[in-house]
Coordinates of C-alpha atoms in Angstrom, one line a residue:
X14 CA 123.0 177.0 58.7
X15 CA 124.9 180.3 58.3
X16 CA 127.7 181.1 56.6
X17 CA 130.0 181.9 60.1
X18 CA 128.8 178.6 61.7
X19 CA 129.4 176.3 59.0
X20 CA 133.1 177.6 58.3
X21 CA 133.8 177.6 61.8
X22 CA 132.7 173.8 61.7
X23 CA 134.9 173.5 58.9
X24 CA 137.9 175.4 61.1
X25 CA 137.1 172.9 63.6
X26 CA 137.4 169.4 61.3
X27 CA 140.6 170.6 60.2
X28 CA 142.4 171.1 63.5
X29 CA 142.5 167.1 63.4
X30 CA 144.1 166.7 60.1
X31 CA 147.9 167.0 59.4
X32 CA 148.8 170.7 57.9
X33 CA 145.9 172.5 59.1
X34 CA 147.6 175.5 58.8
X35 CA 148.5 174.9 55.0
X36 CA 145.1 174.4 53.9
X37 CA 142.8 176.5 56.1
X38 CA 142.3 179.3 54.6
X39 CA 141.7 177.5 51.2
X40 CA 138.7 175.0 52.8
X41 CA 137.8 178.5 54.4
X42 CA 137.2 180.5 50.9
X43 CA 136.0 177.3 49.1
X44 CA 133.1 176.8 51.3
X45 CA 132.1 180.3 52.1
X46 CA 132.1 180.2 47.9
X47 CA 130.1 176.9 47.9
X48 CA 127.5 178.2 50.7
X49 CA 126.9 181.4 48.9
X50 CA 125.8 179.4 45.8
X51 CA 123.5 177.2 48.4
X52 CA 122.2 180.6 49.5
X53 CA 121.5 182.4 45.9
X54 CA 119.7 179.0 44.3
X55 CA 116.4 179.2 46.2
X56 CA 115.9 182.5 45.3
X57 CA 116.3 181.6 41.9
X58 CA 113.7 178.8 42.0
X59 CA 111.3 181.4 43.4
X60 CA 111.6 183.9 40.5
X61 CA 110.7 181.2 38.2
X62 CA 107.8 180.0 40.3
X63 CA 107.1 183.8 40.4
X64 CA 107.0 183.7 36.6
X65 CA 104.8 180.7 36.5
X66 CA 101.9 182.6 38.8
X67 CA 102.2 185.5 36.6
X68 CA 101.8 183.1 33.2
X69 CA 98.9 181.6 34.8
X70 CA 97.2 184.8 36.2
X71 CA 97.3 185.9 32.2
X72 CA 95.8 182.7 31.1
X73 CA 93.0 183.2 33.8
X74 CA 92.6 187.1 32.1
X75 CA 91.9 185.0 29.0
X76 CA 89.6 183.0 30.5
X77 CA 87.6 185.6 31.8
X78 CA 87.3 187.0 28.3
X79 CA 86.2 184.1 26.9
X80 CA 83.5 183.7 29.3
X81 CA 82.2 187.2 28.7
X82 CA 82.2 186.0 24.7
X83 CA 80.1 182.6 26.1
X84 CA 77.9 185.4 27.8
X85 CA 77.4 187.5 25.0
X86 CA 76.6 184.2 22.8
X87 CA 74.2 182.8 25.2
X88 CA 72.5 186.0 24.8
X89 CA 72.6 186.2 21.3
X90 CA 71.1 182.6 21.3
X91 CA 68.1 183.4 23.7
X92 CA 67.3 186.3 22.2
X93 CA 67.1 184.5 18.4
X94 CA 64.8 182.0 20.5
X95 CA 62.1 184.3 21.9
X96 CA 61.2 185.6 18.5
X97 CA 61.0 182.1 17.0
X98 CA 58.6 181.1 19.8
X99 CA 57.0 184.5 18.9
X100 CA 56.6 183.7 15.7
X101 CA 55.1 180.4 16.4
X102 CA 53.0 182.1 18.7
X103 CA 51.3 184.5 16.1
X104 CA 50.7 181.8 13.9
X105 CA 49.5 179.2 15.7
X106 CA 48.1 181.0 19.2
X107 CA 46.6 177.8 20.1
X108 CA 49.7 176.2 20.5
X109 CA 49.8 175.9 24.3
X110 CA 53.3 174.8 24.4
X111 CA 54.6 177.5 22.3
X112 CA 53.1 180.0 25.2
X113 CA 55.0 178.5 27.9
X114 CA 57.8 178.5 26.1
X115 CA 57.6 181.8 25.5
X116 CA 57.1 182.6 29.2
X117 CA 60.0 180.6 30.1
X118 CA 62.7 182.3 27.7
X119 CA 61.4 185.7 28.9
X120 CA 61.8 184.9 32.5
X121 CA 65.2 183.6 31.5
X122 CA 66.3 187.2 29.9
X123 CA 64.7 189.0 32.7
X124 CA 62.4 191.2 30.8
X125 CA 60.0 191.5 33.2
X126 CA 57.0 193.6 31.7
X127 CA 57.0 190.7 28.4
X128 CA 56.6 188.0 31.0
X129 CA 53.4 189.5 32.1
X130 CA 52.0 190.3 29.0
X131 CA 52.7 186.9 27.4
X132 CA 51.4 185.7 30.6
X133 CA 48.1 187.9 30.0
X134 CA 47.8 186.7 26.3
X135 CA 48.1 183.0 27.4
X136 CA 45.3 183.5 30.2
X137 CA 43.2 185.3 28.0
X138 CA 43.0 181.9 25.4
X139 CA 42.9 179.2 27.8
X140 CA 42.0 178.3 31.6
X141 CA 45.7 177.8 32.9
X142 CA 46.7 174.8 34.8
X143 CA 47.4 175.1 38.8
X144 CA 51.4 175.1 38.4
X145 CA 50.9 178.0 36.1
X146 CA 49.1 179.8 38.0
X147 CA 51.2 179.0 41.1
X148 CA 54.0 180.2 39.4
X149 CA 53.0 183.6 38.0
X150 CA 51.5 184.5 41.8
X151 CA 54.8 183.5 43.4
X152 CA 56.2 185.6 40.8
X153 CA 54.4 188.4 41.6
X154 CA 54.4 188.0 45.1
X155 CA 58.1 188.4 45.4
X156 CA 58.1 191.5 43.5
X157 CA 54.7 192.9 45.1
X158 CA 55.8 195.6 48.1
X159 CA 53.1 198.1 48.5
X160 CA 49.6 197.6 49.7
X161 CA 48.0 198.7 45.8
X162 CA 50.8 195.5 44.7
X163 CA 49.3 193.5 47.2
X164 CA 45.6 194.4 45.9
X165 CA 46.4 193.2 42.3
X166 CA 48.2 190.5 43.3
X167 CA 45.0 188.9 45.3
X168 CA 43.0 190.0 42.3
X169 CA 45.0 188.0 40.2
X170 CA 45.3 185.0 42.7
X171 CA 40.9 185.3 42.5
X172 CA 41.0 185.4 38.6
X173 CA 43.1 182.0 39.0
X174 CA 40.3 180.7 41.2
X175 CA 37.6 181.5 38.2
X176 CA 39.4 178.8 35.9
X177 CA 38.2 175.6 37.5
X178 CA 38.0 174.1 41.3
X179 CA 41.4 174.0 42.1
X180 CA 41.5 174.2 46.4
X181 CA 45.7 175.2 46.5
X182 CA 44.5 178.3 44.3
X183 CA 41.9 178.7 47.3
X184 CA 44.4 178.7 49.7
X185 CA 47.0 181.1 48.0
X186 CA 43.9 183.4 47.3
X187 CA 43.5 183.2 51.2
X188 CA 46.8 183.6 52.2
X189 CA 47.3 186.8 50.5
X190 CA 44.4 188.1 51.5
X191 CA 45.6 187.4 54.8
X192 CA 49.0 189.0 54.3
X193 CA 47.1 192.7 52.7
X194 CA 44.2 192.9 55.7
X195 CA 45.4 190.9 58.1
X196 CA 49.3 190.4 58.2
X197 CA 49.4 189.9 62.2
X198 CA 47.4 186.3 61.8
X199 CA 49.4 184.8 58.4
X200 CA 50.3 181.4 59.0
X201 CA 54.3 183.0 58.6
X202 CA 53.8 185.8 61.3
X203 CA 55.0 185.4 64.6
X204 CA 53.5 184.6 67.6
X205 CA 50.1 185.3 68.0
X206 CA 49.1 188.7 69.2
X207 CA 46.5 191.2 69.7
X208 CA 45.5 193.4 67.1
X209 CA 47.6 197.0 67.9
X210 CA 45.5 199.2 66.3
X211 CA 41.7 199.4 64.7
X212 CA 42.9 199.1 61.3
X213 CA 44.8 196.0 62.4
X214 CA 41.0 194.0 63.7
X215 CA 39.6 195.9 60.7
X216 CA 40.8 193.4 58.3
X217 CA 39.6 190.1 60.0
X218 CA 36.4 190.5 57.9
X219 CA 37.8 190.5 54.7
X220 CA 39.9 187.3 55.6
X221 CA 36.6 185.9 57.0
X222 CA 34.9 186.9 53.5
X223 CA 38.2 185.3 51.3
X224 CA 37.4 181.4 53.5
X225 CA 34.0 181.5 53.0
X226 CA 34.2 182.1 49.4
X227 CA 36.7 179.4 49.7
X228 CA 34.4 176.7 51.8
X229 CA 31.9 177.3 49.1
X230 CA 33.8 177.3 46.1
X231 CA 35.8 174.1 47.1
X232 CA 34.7 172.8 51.6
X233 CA 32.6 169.7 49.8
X234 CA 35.7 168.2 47.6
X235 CA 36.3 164.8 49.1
X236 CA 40.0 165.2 49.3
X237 CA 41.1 168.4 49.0
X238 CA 38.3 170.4 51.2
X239 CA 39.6 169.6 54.5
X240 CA 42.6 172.0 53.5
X241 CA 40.4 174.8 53.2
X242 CA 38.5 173.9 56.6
X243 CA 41.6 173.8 58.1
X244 CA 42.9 177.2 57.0
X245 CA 39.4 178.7 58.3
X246 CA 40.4 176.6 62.0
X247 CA 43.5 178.0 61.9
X248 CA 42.7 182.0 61.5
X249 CA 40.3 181.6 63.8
X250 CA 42.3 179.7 66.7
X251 CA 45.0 183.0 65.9
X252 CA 42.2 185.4 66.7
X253 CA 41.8 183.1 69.9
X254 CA 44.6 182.9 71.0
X255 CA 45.1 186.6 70.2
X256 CA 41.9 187.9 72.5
X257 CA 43.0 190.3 75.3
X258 CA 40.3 190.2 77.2
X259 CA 37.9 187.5 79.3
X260 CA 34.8 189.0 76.9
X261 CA 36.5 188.8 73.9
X262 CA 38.0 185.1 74.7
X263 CA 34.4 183.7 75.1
X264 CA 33.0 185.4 72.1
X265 CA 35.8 183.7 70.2
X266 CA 35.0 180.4 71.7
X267 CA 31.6 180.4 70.6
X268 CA 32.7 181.4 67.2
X269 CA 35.6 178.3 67.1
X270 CA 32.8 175.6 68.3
X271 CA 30.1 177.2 65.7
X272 CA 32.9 176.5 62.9
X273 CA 33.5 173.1 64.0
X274 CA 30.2 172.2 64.4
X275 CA 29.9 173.2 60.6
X276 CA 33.2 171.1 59.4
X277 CA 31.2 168.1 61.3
X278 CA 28.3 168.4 59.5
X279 CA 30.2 168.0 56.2
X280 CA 31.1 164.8 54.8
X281 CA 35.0 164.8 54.2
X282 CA 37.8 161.9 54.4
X283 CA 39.6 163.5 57.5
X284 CA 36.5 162.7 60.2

């Protein structure tokens, strides 16, 4: 309510009451007065809300320093802890353990060329388990952009192969073969297509050349062989489905049939 229309409702409630005249002016002045204060306290209530932001806003300055100090001591801290594991390392390098935990607190600082060589030094003393393995090529893989990356990376995923029988390192060995001769056909492309250039079809041979040394490192394992004779189905079925021609449809058919005909002929828990 403003201060005109309220005193004018005051003017009004005294026009009923004896000696208006007497006493209007004084009910006039004391309420403009009283309004006026009405008006002025908000205001006042906001400055010192106003003041309370601005004492917060500093504490949340001081905050954010004493994070950067929490930073700086987490830092501190990991670093202390990569060359304790570094020194356990020299002394005892057949402490397995000790080389993993190295690897982990050297991926945790970021310091990408000591991953790889502590990686390297732990390969080079014993046959690394599939999750290791797994790890350091997805690793790599997200880091690897051009095609010479691409080459060492499916080097590396064939050393991890050279361990022991393990079928996933198979498969990963495969894939990324796949993805460096043969991108159009990996099980993440899109839709099949046609090869659209030479180079492109050039490739299927060293994808066929990666499953085979896949079927014969690891297509007899009971359990896990079917995975590999499925990848094999797979590529081929793409290069099917990608023929452009009646020709080139039938001499993939004949190929397809031939490879089942050899998955039948193998003992495995899927037939």
């Amino acid at each position: 309510m403003s201060s005109l229309h309220a005193c004018t409702c005051f003017e009004q409630a005294s026009l009923a009451l004896p000696g208006y005249h007497h006493v209007s002016i004084v009910v006039r002045a004391e309420a403009v007065a009283l309004l006026e204060a009405m008006a002025t306290a908000p205001e006042d209530v906001r400055m010192d809300e106003d003041n309370d932001d601005d004492d917060s806003d500093d504490d949340g300055s001081d905050d954010d320093g004493s994070d950067d100090d929490d930073d700086e001591d987490d830092d501190e801290a990991t670093a202390a802890a990569v060359q304790e594991v570094q020194q356990r390392v020299a002394e005892s390098p057949q402490d397995f353990s000790a080389h993993l935990e190295l690897v982990r607190l050297l991926k945790q600082r970021a310091e990408l060329d000591d991953v790889r060589e502590a990686r390297e030094q732990m390969a080079a003393l014993f046959p690394l388990p599939e999750a290791v393995w797994l790890e350091w090529l997805g690793d790599e893989e997200r880091l690897a952009e051009s095609a010479e990356e691409l080459q060492a990376l499916q080097a590396l995923a064939l050393r991890a192969c050279e361990d022991y029988l393990v079928v996933p390192l198979w498969l990963r060995y495969v894939e990324l073969t796949q993805k460096l001769h043969a991108p159009w056909t990996a099980e993440d492309a899109p839709e099949p297509r046609a090869p659209q250039a030479a180079g492109d079809a050039a490739g299927v041979p060293q994808v066929r050349e990666a499953l085979e040394k896949g079927l014969t490192a690891g297509g007899l394992h009971l359990s896990e062989g079917p995975k590999l004779w499925d990848a094999y189905e797979r590529f081929e079925l793409c290069l099917l489905a990608a023929a452009t021609d009646e020709a080139a449809r039938g001499q993939q058919a004949k190929v397809v049939r031939a490879l089942y005909r050899r998955r039948l002929a193998v003992p495995l828990l899927d037939l």
